[in-house]
mmCIF file of N, CA and C in Angstrom:
data_model
loop_
_atom_site.group_PDB
_atom_site.id
_atom_site.type_symbol
_atom_site.label_atom_id
_atom_site.label_comp_id
_atom_site.label_asym_id
_atom_site.label_seq_id
_atom_site.Cartn_x
_atom_site.Cartn_y
_atom_site.Cartn_z
ATOM 1 N N GLY A 1 -10.405 -14.015 15.825
ATOM 2 C CA GLY A 1 -9.395 -14.700 16.566
ATOM 3 C C GLY A 1 -8.070 -14.055 16.634
ATOM 4 N N TRP A 2 -7.071 -15.031 16.784
ATOM 5 C CA TRP A 2 -5.565 -14.519 16.589
ATOM 6 C C TRP A 2 -5.038 -15.217 15.294
ATOM 7 N N ALA A 3 -5.718 -15.702 14.354
ATOM 8 C CA ALA A 3 -4.976 -16.118 13.306
ATOM 9 C C ALA A 3 -4.414 -15.155 12.634
ATOM 10 N N GLU A 4 -3.326 -15.408 11.965
ATOM 11 C CA GLU A 4 -2.657 -14.316 11.297
ATOM 12 C C GLU A 4 -3.479 -14.192 9.902
ATOM 13 N N ILE A 5 -3.902 -14.991 9.559
ATOM 14 C CA ILE A 5 -4.717 -14.846 8.195
ATOM 15 C C ILE A 5 -6.244 -15.194 8.526
ATOM 16 N N GLY A 6 -6.966 -14.353 7.548
ATOM 17 C CA GLY A 6 -8.830 -14.497 8.069
ATOM 18 C C GLY A 6 -9.272 -15.842 7.797
ATOM 19 N N GLY A 7 -10.098 -16.277 8.096
ATOM 20 C CA GLY A 7 -11.133 -17.514 8.038
ATOM 21 C C GLY A 7 -11.683 -17.309 6.849
ATOM 22 N N LEU A 8 -12.840 -18.185 6.811
ATOM 23 C CA LEU A 8 -14.177 -18.416 5.882
ATOM 24 C C LEU A 8 -14.475 -16.987 5.457
ATOM 25 N N LEU A 9 -15.290 -16.093 6.551
ATOM 26 C CA LEU A 9 -16.018 -14.704 6.129
ATOM 27 C C LEU A 9 -15.278 -13.653 6.295
ATOM 28 N N TRP A 10 -13.754 -13.752 6.626
ATOM 29 C CA TRP A 10 -13.018 -12.604 6.782
ATOM 30 C C TRP A 10 -11.537 -12.768 5.885
ATOM 31 N N LEU A 11 -11.276 -11.638 5.349
ATOM 32 C CA LEU A 11 -9.804 -11.602 5.057
ATOM 33 C C LEU A 11 -9.105 -10.212 4.978
ATOM 34 N N ASP A 12 -7.944 -9.918 4.942
ATOM 35 C CA ASP A 12 -7.418 -8.785 4.985
ATOM 36 C C ASP A 12 -7.450 -8.185 3.644
ATOM 37 N N GLY A 13 -7.708 -7.161 3.462
ATOM 38 C CA GLY A 13 -7.940 -6.654 2.047
ATOM 39 C C GLY A 13 -6.315 -6.125 1.492
ATOM 40 N N ARG A 14 -5.384 -5.899 2.371
ATOM 41 C CA ARG A 14 -4.234 -5.711 1.733
ATOM 42 C C ARG A 14 -3.363 -6.927 1.571
ATOM 43 N N ARG A 15 -3.496 -7.946 2.153
ATOM 44 C CA ARG A 15 -2.754 -9.114 1.961
ATOM 45 C C ARG A 15 -3.377 -10.309 1.265
ATOM 46 N N GLU A 16 -4.671 -10.375 1.464
ATOM 47 C CA GLU A 16 -5.513 -11.801 1.080
ATOM 48 C C GLU A 16 -6.451 -11.305 -0.044
ATOM 49 N N PHE A 17 -6.759 -10.303 -0.467
ATOM 50 C CA PHE A 17 -7.944 -10.028 -1.414
ATOM 51 C C PHE A 17 -7.362 -10.114 -2.895
ATOM 52 N N ALA A 18 -8.102 -10.746 -3.886
ATOM 53 C CA ALA A 18 -7.484 -10.657 -5.302
ATOM 54 C C ALA A 18 -9.192 -10.667 -6.009
ATOM 55 N N ALA A 19 -8.840 -9.861 -6.970
ATOM 56 C CA ALA A 19 -10.310 -9.683 -7.623
ATOM 57 C C ALA A 19 -10.265 -11.159 -8.523
ATOM 58 N N SER A 20 -11.326 -11.485 -8.812
ATOM 59 C CA SER A 20 -11.324 -12.675 -9.569
ATOM 60 C C SER A 20 -12.654 -12.622 -10.502
ATOM 61 N N PRO A 21 -12.288 -13.007 -11.841
ATOM 62 C CA PRO A 21 -13.435 -12.949 -12.913
ATOM 63 C C PRO A 21 -14.248 -14.198 -12.705
ATOM 64 N N ASP A 22 -13.981 -15.160 -11.780
ATOM 65 C CA ASP A 22 -14.672 -16.324 -11.420
ATOM 66 C C ASP A 22 -15.879 -15.893 -10.383
ATOM 67 N N ILE A 23 -15.773 -14.823 -9.628
ATOM 68 C CA ILE A 23 -16.582 -14.169 -8.478
ATOM 69 C C ILE A 23 -17.070 -13.198 -9.099
ATOM 70 N N GLY A 24 -16.558 -12.269 -9.957
ATOM 71 C CA GLY A 24 -17.177 -11.051 -10.389
ATOM 72 C C GLY A 24 -16.882 -9.726 -9.492
ATOM 73 N N LYS A 25 -17.750 -8.874 -9.782
ATOM 74 C CA LYS A 25 -17.496 -7.575 -8.812
ATOM 75 C C LYS A 25 -17.691 -7.719 -7.364
ATOM 76 N N GLN A 26 -16.955 -7.080 -6.559
ATOM 77 C CA GLN A 26 -17.367 -7.236 -5.108
ATOM 78 C C GLN A 26 -17.339 -5.905 -4.484
ATOM 79 N N LEU A 27 -17.943 -5.588 -3.100
ATOM 80 C CA LEU A 27 -17.819 -4.601 -2.333
ATOM 81 C C LEU A 27 -17.803 -4.929 -1.316
ATOM 82 N N PHE A 28 -16.616 -4.579 -0.345
ATOM 83 C CA PHE A 28 -16.319 -5.037 0.562
ATOM 84 C C PHE A 28 -15.612 -3.895 1.643
ATOM 85 N N GLY A 29 -15.638 -4.278 2.988
ATOM 86 C CA GLY A 29 -14.991 -3.694 3.870
ATOM 87 C C GLY A 29 -14.402 -4.325 4.984
ATOM 88 N N HIS A 30 -14.147 -3.995 6.051
ATOM 89 C CA HIS A 30 -13.304 -4.784 7.288
ATOM 90 C C HIS A 30 -11.553 -4.891 7.214
ATOM 91 N N THR A 31 -11.248 -3.718 6.248
ATOM 92 C CA THR A 31 -9.973 -3.629 6.266
ATOM 93 C C THR A 31 -9.971 -2.124 6.012
ATOM 94 N N THR A 32 -9.387 -1.030 7.028
ATOM 95 C CA THR A 32 -9.708 0.525 6.963
ATOM 96 C C THR A 32 -8.436 0.781 5.888
ATOM 97 N N PHE A 33 -8.807 1.375 4.982
ATOM 98 C CA PHE A 33 -8.015 2.510 4.307
ATOM 99 C C PHE A 33 -8.213 3.839 4.582
ATOM 100 N N ARG A 34 -7.368 4.783 4.027
ATOM 101 C CA ARG A 34 -7.572 6.110 4.038
ATOM 102 C C ARG A 34 -8.532 6.741 2.997
ATOM 103 N N GLU A 35 -8.381 5.835 1.912
ATOM 104 C CA GLU A 35 -9.094 6.479 0.598
ATOM 105 C C GLU A 35 -9.663 4.842 0.167
ATOM 106 N N PRO A 36 -10.895 4.960 -0.671
ATOM 107 C CA PRO A 36 -11.382 3.701 -1.299
ATOM 108 C C PRO A 36 -10.520 2.941 -2.038
ATOM 109 N N GLU A 37 -10.406 1.838 -1.839
ATOM 110 C CA GLU A 37 -9.250 0.991 -2.857
ATOM 111 C C GLU A 37 -9.850 -0.066 -3.824
ATOM 112 N N VAL A 38 -9.467 0.256 -5.050
ATOM 113 C CA VAL A 38 -9.977 -0.383 -6.003
ATOM 114 C C VAL A 38 -8.957 -1.470 -6.627
ATOM 115 N N TYR A 39 -9.500 -2.658 -6.921
ATOM 116 C CA TYR A 39 -8.793 -4.046 -7.390
ATOM 117 C C TYR A 39 -9.337 -4.340 -9.024
ATOM 118 N N ALA A 40 -8.391 -4.519 -9.605
ATOM 119 C CA ALA A 40 -8.910 -4.934 -11.101
ATOM 120 C C ALA A 40 -9.703 -3.686 -11.814
ATOM 121 N N GLN A 41 -9.180 -2.555 -11.678
ATOM 122 C CA GLN A 41 -9.908 -1.340 -12.184
ATOM 123 C C GLN A 41 -10.133 -1.463 -13.675
ATOM 124 N N GLY A 42 -11.271 -1.372 -14.173
ATOM 125 C CA GLY A 42 -11.599 -1.146 -15.632
ATOM 126 C C GLY A 42 -11.891 -2.443 -16.179
ATOM 127 N N THR A 43 -11.915 -3.841 -15.452
ATOM 128 C CA THR A 43 -12.342 -4.943 -15.761
ATOM 129 C C THR A 43 -13.725 -5.481 -15.279
ATOM 130 N N GLU A 44 -14.238 -6.330 -15.866
ATOM 131 C CA GLU A 44 -15.757 -6.985 -15.568
ATOM 132 C C GLU A 44 -15.941 -7.090 -14.041
ATOM 133 N N TYR A 45 -14.695 -7.557 -13.542
ATOM 134 C CA TYR A 45 -14.644 -7.923 -12.105
ATOM 135 C C TYR A 45 -13.928 -7.115 -11.032
ATOM 136 N N GLU A 46 -14.314 -5.680 -11.664
ATOM 137 C CA GLU A 46 -13.662 -4.589 -10.457
ATOM 138 C C GLU A 46 -14.150 -4.475 -9.316
ATOM 139 N N SER A 47 -13.317 -4.196 -8.094
ATOM 140 C CA SER A 47 -13.861 -4.665 -6.937
ATOM 141 C C SER A 47 -13.384 -3.448 -6.123
ATOM 142 N N TRP A 48 -13.974 -3.229 -4.938
ATOM 143 C CA TRP A 48 -13.718 -1.880 -4.165
ATOM 144 C C TRP A 48 -13.671 -2.332 -2.674
ATOM 145 N N CYS A 49 -12.942 -1.725 -1.812
ATOM 146 C CA CYS A 49 -13.045 -1.939 -0.450
ATOM 147 C C CYS A 49 -13.290 -0.311 0.101
ATOM 148 N N LEU A 50 -14.794 -0.247 0.546
ATOM 149 C CA LEU A 50 -14.911 1.140 0.955
ATOM 150 C C LEU A 50 -14.974 1.514 2.455
ATOM 151 N N ASP A 51 -14.197 0.422 3.096
ATOM 152 C CA ASP A 51 -14.016 0.786 4.520
ATOM 153 C C ASP A 51 -12.975 1.793 4.909
ATOM 154 N N THR A 52 -13.473 3.056 5.060
ATOM 155 C CA THR A 52 -12.676 4.393 5.320
ATOM 156 C C THR A 52 -13.239 5.206 6.188
ATOM 157 N N THR A 53 -14.123 4.971 6.933
ATOM 158 C CA THR A 53 -14.919 5.693 7.915
ATOM 159 C C THR A 53 -15.623 7.199 7.470
ATOM 160 N N ARG A 54 -15.269 7.444 6.078
ATOM 161 C CA ARG A 54 -15.761 8.896 5.425
ATOM 162 C C ARG A 54 -16.364 8.538 4.135
ATOM 163 N N HIS A 55 -16.371 7.173 3.510
ATOM 164 C CA HIS A 55 -16.982 7.113 2.084
ATOM 165 C C HIS A 55 -17.707 6.208 2.381
ATOM 166 N N PHE A 56 -18.752 6.109 1.182
ATOM 167 C CA PHE A 56 -19.763 5.278 1.226
ATOM 168 C C PHE A 56 -20.201 5.084 -0.319
ATOM 169 N N GLY A 57 -20.811 4.093 -0.728
ATOM 170 C CA GLY A 57 -21.121 3.839 -2.303
ATOM 171 C C GLY A 57 -22.844 3.951 -2.290
ATOM 172 N N VAL A 58 -22.792 4.123 -3.556
ATOM 173 C CA VAL A 58 -24.420 4.148 -4.179
ATOM 174 C C VAL A 58 -24.728 3.663 -5.622
ATOM 175 N N ILE A 59 -25.071 2.479 -5.481
ATOM 176 C CA ILE A 59 -24.943 1.820 -6.985
ATOM 177 C C ILE A 59 -26.794 2.193 -7.681
ATOM 178 N N GLU A 60 -26.656 2.734 -8.801
ATOM 179 C CA GLU A 60 -28.024 2.889 -9.404
ATOM 180 C C GLU A 60 -27.606 2.425 -10.721
ATOM 181 N N SER A 61 -28.709 1.701 -11.491
ATOM 182 C CA SER A 61 -28.616 1.138 -12.541
ATOM 183 C C SER A 61 -27.209 0.597 -12.949
ATOM 184 N N GLY A 62 -26.641 -0.195 -11.811
ATOM 185 C CA GLY A 62 -25.566 -0.689 -12.061
ATOM 186 C C GLY A 62 -24.277 -0.048 -11.959
ATOM 187 N N VAL A 63 -24.297 1.097 -11.776
ATOM 188 C CA VAL A 63 -23.429 1.999 -11.626
ATOM 189 C C VAL A 63 -22.745 2.569 -10.367
ATOM 190 N N LEU A 64 -21.651 2.139 -9.847
ATOM 191 C CA LEU A 64 -21.187 2.542 -8.472
ATOM 192 C C LEU A 64 -20.836 4.018 -8.605
ATOM 193 N N GLU A 65 -21.119 4.729 -7.370
ATOM 194 C CA GLU A 65 -20.638 6.305 -7.455
ATOM 195 C C GLU A 65 -20.224 5.973 -5.850
ATOM 196 N N ILE A 66 -19.149 6.516 -5.664
ATOM 197 C CA ILE A 66 -18.544 6.807 -4.615
ATOM 198 C C ILE A 66 -18.457 8.069 -3.649
ATOM 199 N N LYS A 67 -19.165 8.252 -2.383
ATOM 200 C CA LYS A 67 -19.561 9.633 -2.040
ATOM 201 C C LYS A 67 -18.911 9.666 -0.841
ATOM 202 N N THR A 68 -18.650 10.765 -0.188
ATOM 203 C CA THR A 68 -17.947 11.223 0.913
ATOM 204 C C THR A 68 -18.907 11.909 1.947
ATOM 205 N N PHE A 69 -19.017 11.343 3.377
ATOM 206 C CA PHE A 69 -19.615 12.083 4.269
ATOM 207 C C PHE A 69 -19.339 13.664 4.390
#
């Protein structure tokens, strides 16, 4: 819609997202960045935005590996 700020299922990764120990690790998209964006790096709730049009993530044994097309 035309709302300046996202709704229940959408948010702006630049202005609204905040990593949280209450929620835990998250992978998300919908806010395009040039490179993958990390939030709270090195914590138990480290989160990533992978919406770059050329990156994707592979999770094996609980470890995220970011790859490029």
